mmCIF file of C-alpha atoms in Angstrom:
data_model
loop_
_atom_site.group_PDB
_atom_site.id
_atom_site.type_symbol
_atom_site.label_atom_id
_atom_site.label_comp_id
_atom_site.label_asym_id
_atom_site.label_seq_id
_atom_site.Cartn_x
_atom_site.Cartn_y
_atom_site.Cartn_z
ATOM 1 C CA MET A 277 109.377 45.619 179.887
ATOM 2 C CA PRO A 278 108.888 42.125 181.435
ATOM 3 C CA GLN A 279 109.973 39.386 179.098
ATOM 4 C CA ASN A 280 106.720 37.561 179.442
ATOM 5 C CA PHE A 281 104.738 40.646 178.419
ATOM 6 C CA ARG A 282 102.778 40.113 175.207
ATOM 7 C CA LEU A 283 100.672 42.546 173.282
ATOM 8 C CA PRO A 284 97.031 41.812 173.187
ATOM 9 C CA LYS A 285 95.949 39.858 170.163
ATOM 10 C CA ASN A 286 94.071 42.747 168.617
ATOM 11 C CA LEU A 287 97.156 44.964 168.820
ATOM 12 C CA ARG A 288 99.309 42.246 167.322
ATOM 13 C CA ASP A 289 96.840 41.964 164.466
ATOM 14 C CA ARG A 290 96.943 45.715 163.877
ATOM 15 C CA SER A 291 100.726 45.683 163.881
ATOM 16 C CA ARG A 292 100.727 42.961 161.272
ATOM 17 C CA ALA A 293 98.174 44.880 159.264
ATOM 18 C CA LEU A 294 100.483 47.896 158.790
ATOM 19 C CA THR A 295 101.308 48.359 155.179
ATOM 20 C CA LYS A 296 104.800 48.663 153.836
ATOM 21 C CA ALA A 297 104.330 52.347 153.096
ATOM 22 C CA GLN A 298 103.157 53.051 156.656
ATOM 23 C CA LYS A 299 106.188 51.225 158.052
ATOM 24 C CA ILE A 300 108.506 53.293 155.853
ATOM 25 C CA SER A 301 106.730 56.466 156.992
ATOM 26 C CA VAL A 302 107.103 55.557 160.657
ATOM 27 C CA ALA A 303 110.767 54.716 160.144
ATOM 28 C CA GLY A 304 111.341 57.984 158.367
ATOM 29 C CA ALA A 305 109.665 59.982 161.119
ATOM 30 C CA ALA A 306 111.810 58.274 163.731
ATOM 31 C CA ALA A 307 114.936 58.970 161.746
ATOM 32 C CA LEU A 308 113.938 62.621 161.311
ATOM 33 C CA GLY A 309 113.514 62.949 165.047
ATOM 34 C CA VAL A 310 116.995 61.564 165.602
ATOM 35 C CA ALA A 311 118.447 63.910 163.002
ATOM 36 C CA THR A 312 116.743 66.886 164.589
ATOM 37 C CA LEU A 313 118.143 66.011 168.000
ATOM 38 C CA ALA A 314 121.585 65.568 166.548
ATOM 39 C CA LEU A 315 121.491 68.919 164.665
ATOM 40 C CA THR A 316 120.050 71.000 167.489
ATOM 41 C CA ALA A 317 122.052 69.454 170.318
ATOM 42 C CA ALA A 318 124.948 71.659 171.409
ATOM 43 C CA PRO A 319 127.624 70.539 173.861
ATOM 44 C CA SER A 320 127.455 72.179 177.273
ATOM 45 C CA GLN A 321 130.468 73.624 179.027
ATOM 46 C CA ALA A 322 130.533 70.536 181.257
ATOM 47 C CA GLU A 323 130.985 68.162 178.339
ATOM 48 C CA THR A 324 134.463 67.139 177.309
ATOM 49 C CA PRO A 325 135.816 67.851 173.816
ATOM 50 C CA ALA A 326 136.033 64.123 173.184
ATOM 51 C CA HIS A 327 132.316 63.748 173.827
ATOM 52 C CA THR A 328 131.577 66.681 171.521
ATOM 53 C CA ALA A 329 133.635 65.209 168.729
ATOM 54 C CA ALA A 330 131.887 61.900 169.125
ATOM 55 C CA VAL A 331 128.484 63.537 168.785
ATOM 56 C CA ALA A 332 129.538 65.599 165.743
ATOM 57 C CA SER A 333 130.908 62.545 163.990
ATOM 58 C CA VAL A 334 127.624 60.687 164.071
ATOM 59 C CA PRO A 335 126.115 60.791 160.546
ATOM 60 C CA VAL A 336 122.586 62.208 160.364
ATOM 61 C CA VAL A 337 120.318 60.012 158.324
ATOM 62 C CA LEU A 338 116.693 60.699 157.368
ATOM 63 C CA GLY A 339 115.199 57.347 156.387
ATOM 64 C CA ASN A 340 117.789 55.872 154.042
ATOM 65 C CA GLN A 341 119.108 59.282 152.766
ATOM 66 C CA PRO A 342 121.639 61.523 154.578
ATOM 67 C CA VAL A 343 120.479 65.071 155.508
ATOM 68 C CA LYS A 344 123.317 66.590 153.407
ATOM 69 C CA GLU A 345 122.023 64.850 150.312
ATOM 70 C CA ILE A 346 118.482 66.109 151.064
ATOM 71 C CA LYS A 347 119.803 69.692 151.305
ATOM 72 C CA VAL A 348 121.587 69.374 147.941
ATOM 73 C CA SER A 349 118.425 67.995 146.392
ATOM 74 C CA VAL A 350 116.365 70.963 147.653
ATOM 75 C CA THR A 351 118.991 73.393 146.345
ATOM 76 C CA ASP A 352 118.857 71.726 142.941
ATOM 77 C CA GLN A 353 115.068 71.999 142.919
ATOM 78 C CA LEU A 354 115.218 75.706 143.807
ATOM 79 C CA ALA A 355 117.780 76.321 141.061
ATOM 80 C CA ALA A 356 115.615 74.456 138.569
ATOM 81 C CA SER A 357 112.578 76.522 139.649
ATOM 82 C CA ALA A 358 114.559 79.757 139.213
ATOM 83 C CA LEU A 359 115.683 78.709 135.733
ATOM 84 C CA LYS A 360 112.112 77.819 134.853
ATOM 85 C CA ALA A 361 110.880 81.232 136.089
ATOM 86 C CA GLU A 362 113.574 82.959 134.038
ATOM 87 C CA ALA A 363 112.588 80.973 130.973
ATOM 88 C CA ILE A 364 108.936 81.929 131.459
ATOM 89 C CA ALA A 365 109.869 85.610 131.903
ATOM 90 C CA ALA A 366 112.043 85.513 128.761
ATOM 91 C CA LYS A 367 109.233 83.893 126.817
ATOM 92 C CA GLN A 368 106.753 86.532 128.001
ATOM 93 C CA LYS A 369 109.202 89.310 127.084
ATOM 94 C CA ALA A 370 109.742 87.850 123.610
ATOM 95 C CA ALA A 371 105.990 87.557 123.133
ATOM 96 C CA GLY A 372 105.523 91.197 124.186
ATOM 97 C CA GLU A 373 108.227 92.346 121.793
ATOM 98 C CA ALA A 374 106.649 90.346 118.972
ATOM 99 C CA VAL A 375 103.266 91.954 119.651
ATOM 100 C CA ALA A 376 104.827 95.443 119.745
ATOM 101 C CA LYS A 377 106.666 94.748 116.483
ATOM 102 C CA GLN A 378 103.494 93.491 114.831
ATOM 103 C CA ARG A 379 101.585 96.558 116.054
ATOM 104 C CA ALA A 380 104.292 98.900 114.694
ATOM 105 C CA ALA A 381 104.225 97.115 111.344
ATOM 106 C CA GLN A 382 100.437 97.398 111.203
ATOM 107 C CA GLN A 383 100.595 101.120 111.994
ATOM 108 C CA ALA A 384 103.221 101.640 109.294
ATOM 109 C CA ALA A 385 101.067 99.758 106.791
ATOM 110 C CA ASP A 386 98.000 101.837 107.744
ATOM 111 C CA LYS A 387 99.950 105.078 107.304
ATOM 112 C CA ALA A 388 101.274 103.924 103.944
ATOM 113 C CA ARG A 389 97.725 103.166 102.783
ATOM 114 C CA GLN A 390 96.511 106.557 104.010
ATOM 115 C CA ASP A 391 99.362 108.357 102.226
ATOM 116 C CA ALA A 392 98.672 106.424 99.024
ATOM 117 C CA ALA A 393 94.955 107.228 99.226
ATOM 118 C CA GLN A 394 95.676 110.919 99.812
ATOM 119 C CA LYS A 395 98.112 111.027 96.900
ATOM 120 C CA ALA A 396 95.597 109.281 94.644
ATOM 121 C CA ALA A 397 92.903 111.784 95.684
ATOM 122 C CA GLN A 398 95.209 114.691 94.875
ATOM 123 C CA GLN A 399 96.025 113.198 91.489
ATOM 124 C CA ARG A 400 92.311 112.739 90.759
ATOM 125 C CA THR A 401 91.672 116.374 91.710
ATOM 126 C CA VAL A 402 94.416 117.575 89.361
ATOM 127 C CA GLN A 403 93.181 115.330 86.541
ATOM 128 C CA GLU A 404 89.567 116.454 87.000
ATOM 129 C CA ALA A 405 90.640 120.106 87.010
ATOM 130 C CA ALA A 406 92.656 119.529 83.830
ATOM 131 C CA SER A 407 89.692 117.754 82.235
ATOM 132 C CA ARG A 408 87.316 120.612 83.082
ATOM 133 C CA SER A 409 89.823 123.123 81.767
ATOM 134 C CA ALA A 410 90.138 121.181 78.513
ATOM 135 C CA GLN A 411 86.352 121.031 78.110
ATOM 136 C CA ARG A 412 85.869 124.793 78.607
ATOM 137 C CA PRO A 413 86.271 126.941 75.508
ATOM 138 C CA GLN A 414 89.497 128.867 75.660
ATOM 139 C CA VAL A 415 88.702 132.586 75.733
ATOM 140 C CA GLN A 416 91.880 134.515 75.232
ATOM 141 C CA PRO A 417 91.765 138.173 76.192
ATOM 142 C CA ALA A 418 92.898 140.809 73.771
ATOM 143 C CA GLY A 419 96.590 141.453 73.749
ATOM 144 C CA THR A 420 97.506 137.912 74.738
ATOM 145 C CA ASN A 421 97.379 136.451 71.212
ATOM 146 C CA SER A 422 100.562 136.266 69.263
ATOM 147 C CA TYR A 423 100.292 138.919 66.568
ATOM 148 C CA ALA A 424 102.800 139.647 63.856
ATOM 149 C CA ASN A 425 104.616 142.919 64.292
ATOM 150 C CA ASN A 426 103.469 144.308 60.971
ATOM 151 C CA LEU A 427 100.438 146.021 59.494
ATOM 152 C CA ASP A 428 98.477 142.788 59.220
ATOM 153 C CA GLY A 429 99.164 141.917 62.847
ATOM 154 C CA TRP A 430 98.314 145.423 64.061
ATOM 155 C CA ILE A 431 94.961 145.400 62.255
ATOM 156 C CA HIS A 432 94.013 141.944 63.623
ATOM 157 C CA GLN A 433 94.938 142.959 67.162
ATOM 158 C CA SER A 434 92.905 146.143 66.859
ATOM 159 C CA LEU A 435 89.901 144.210 65.520
ATOM 160 C CA ASP A 436 90.008 141.880 68.572
ATOM 161 C CA ILE A 437 89.993 144.865 70.930
ATOM 162 C CA MET A 438 87.230 146.568 68.936
ATOM 163 C CA ALA A 439 85.113 143.392 69.158
ATOM 164 C CA GLN A 440 85.458 143.383 72.938
ATOM 165 C CA LYS A 441 84.582 147.064 73.242
ATOM 166 C CA GLY A 442 81.710 146.931 70.767
ATOM 167 C CA ILE A 443 83.391 149.169 68.188
ATOM 168 C CA PRO A 444 82.279 148.362 64.615
ATOM 169 C CA GLY A 445 84.721 147.968 61.747
ATOM 170 C CA SER A 446 86.234 145.419 59.369
ATOM 171 C CA TYR A 447 89.690 144.477 58.211
ATOM 172 C CA ASN A 448 89.058 145.931 54.753
ATOM 173 C CA GLY A 449 87.725 149.217 56.161
ATOM 174 C CA LEU A 450 90.758 149.675 58.382
ATOM 175 C CA TYR A 451 93.274 148.625 55.755
ATOM 176 C CA ARG A 452 91.796 150.922 53.067
ATOM 177 C CA ASN A 453 91.874 154.022 55.270
ATOM 178 C CA ILE A 454 95.362 153.253 56.658
ATOM 179 C CA MET A 455 96.855 152.968 53.177
ATOM 180 C CA ARG A 456 95.254 156.281 52.122
ATOM 181 C CA GLU A 457 96.304 158.171 55.226
ATOM 182 C CA SER A 458 99.850 156.892 55.957
ATOM 183 C CA SER A 459 100.716 154.142 53.464
ATOM 184 C CA GLY A 460 101.116 151.854 56.472
ATOM 185 C CA ASN A 461 103.802 153.951 58.235
ATOM 186 C CA PRO A 462 103.058 154.120 61.991
ATOM 187 C CA MET A 463 105.465 157.075 62.423
ATOM 188 C CA ALA A 464 103.863 159.184 59.699
ATOM 189 C CA ILE A 465 103.132 162.860 60.559
ATOM 190 C CA ASN A 466 101.465 165.638 58.541
ATOM 191 C CA ASN A 467 103.279 168.933 58.929
ATOM 192 C CA TRP A 468 101.587 170.926 56.141
ATOM 193 C CA ASP A 469 97.763 170.768 56.563
ATOM 194 C CA VAL A 470 95.559 173.043 58.617
ATOM 195 C CA ASN A 471 96.018 170.932 61.716
ATOM 196 C CA ALA A 472 99.750 171.303 61.430
ATOM 197 C CA VAL A 473 99.296 175.099 61.008
ATOM 198 C CA ASN A 474 97.261 175.052 64.225
ATOM 199 C CA GLY A 475 100.077 173.160 66.001
ATOM 200 C CA ILE A 476 98.262 169.815 66.243
ATOM 201 C CA PRO A 477 99.533 167.788 63.271
ATOM 202 C CA SER A 478 97.955 164.461 62.331
ATOM 203 C CA LYS A 479 99.998 161.440 63.413
ATOM 204 C CA GLY A 480 100.249 157.673 63.012
ATOM 205 C CA LEU A 481 98.643 155.096 60.762
ATOM 206 C CA LEU A 482 95.226 156.755 60.604
ATOM 207 C CA GLN A 483 96.534 160.331 61.005
ATOM 208 C CA VAL A 484 94.826 161.219 64.279
ATOM 209 C CA ILE A 485 95.448 164.569 66.023
ATOM 210 C CA ASP A 486 96.302 164.555 69.738
ATOM 211 C CA PRO A 487 92.932 165.925 71.019
ATOM 212 C CA THR A 488 90.997 163.276 69.048
ATOM 213 C CA PHE A 489 93.333 160.503 70.186
ATOM 214 C CA ASN A 490 92.992 161.535 73.836
ATOM 215 C CA ALA A 491 89.205 161.838 73.622
ATOM 216 C CA TYR A 492 88.643 158.453 71.934
ATOM 217 C CA HIS A 493 91.533 156.493 73.398
ATOM 218 C CA VAL A 494 90.465 152.914 74.205
ATOM 219 C CA ALA A 495 91.375 151.590 77.662
ATOM 220 C CA GLY A 496 93.883 148.764 77.610
ATOM 221 C CA THR A 497 95.866 150.171 74.697
ATOM 222 C CA SER A 498 99.000 152.310 74.802
ATOM 223 C CA SER A 499 98.749 156.028 75.495
ATOM 224 C CA ASN A 500 101.370 156.676 72.818
ATOM 225 C CA ILE A 501 99.706 158.104 69.696
ATOM 226 C CA TYR A 502 102.363 156.505 67.502
ATOM 227 C CA ASP A 503 101.585 153.010 68.846
ATOM 228 C CA PRO A 504 99.994 151.217 65.828
ATOM 229 C CA VAL A 505 97.284 149.346 67.728
ATOM 230 C CA ALA A 506 96.386 152.320 69.944
ATOM 231 C CA ASN A 507 96.226 154.648 66.919
ATOM 232 C CA ILE A 508 94.022 152.324 64.844
ATOM 233 C CA THR A 509 91.626 151.571 67.746
ATOM 234 C CA ALA A 510 91.204 155.214 68.776
ATOM 235 C CA ALA A 511 90.592 156.278 65.132
ATOM 236 C CA ALA A 512 88.029 153.467 64.658
ATOM 237 C CA ASN A 513 86.295 154.539 67.887
ATOM 238 C CA TYR A 514 86.134 158.173 66.663
ATOM 239 C CA ALA A 515 84.808 157.084 63.237
ATOM 240 C CA ALA A 516 82.140 154.921 64.864
ATOM 241 C CA HIS A 517 80.860 157.902 66.866
ATOM 242 C CA ARG A 518 80.912 160.303 63.889
ATOM 243 C CA TYR A 519 80.266 158.096 60.845
ATOM 244 C CA GLY A 520 78.809 154.874 62.285
ATOM 245 C CA SER A 521 81.921 152.792 61.364
ATOM 246 C CA ILE A 522 85.402 153.173 59.932
ATOM 247 C CA ASP A 523 84.027 151.257 56.960
ATOM 248 C CA ASN A 524 81.960 154.333 56.054
ATOM 249 C CA VAL A 525 85.028 156.567 55.787
ATOM 250 C CA ASN A 526 86.399 156.935 52.235
ATOM 251 C CA SER A 527 88.238 160.228 52.508
ATOM 252 C CA ALA A 528 89.762 162.635 55.008
ATOM 253 C CA TYR A 529 87.749 162.521 58.159
#
């Protein structure tokens, strides 16, 4: 360029008007171009090793910072970004595990409440059933009461069965006839009257012959003629059909 060459005034004014930031940007771009040429330039076969070494030894500078330092800075930024991504992933995983744990705890609590409600309902059912059972009058079938194994117990048990079957008779009527016929001995047998002569002796507390016992036997009692309760009940049933009640019998019948 000729030494006496001068930029037009308007261009000089524009050059002066460049800001400091624009100047730094221009300088940086120029330095980047130099660095690019230096990095991409490869020595040809015609160049001497000395020339190659000289080119390789030239430091590459981008602006005021060497390219090597820029590369390290980028690597550090990438590492920091990776660590940040890992931290975010770990945080998301922890949050997911916390939600799953909370959900499991809620499900366990719901199940516990359901089990408690079911157990309470079962207990209420049992209590209500027990309450209804307590309110109902206790009807005890014949033969299930606890009777004394003696004449008094046998008469009371027979009376309970007679009441269920609709057979009339009283304690006094039964007792009076039993004492006359057998003196209260359930194994008593008559081997000398006409029935005995005919081979069918009278047996038991109320001295009943086998045909009469079989004909008037009351269901639910023993089929053994010597059984006290069965003997009394069958005799009372026979007397009810023939005399209206055992209470009406005052002699041999």
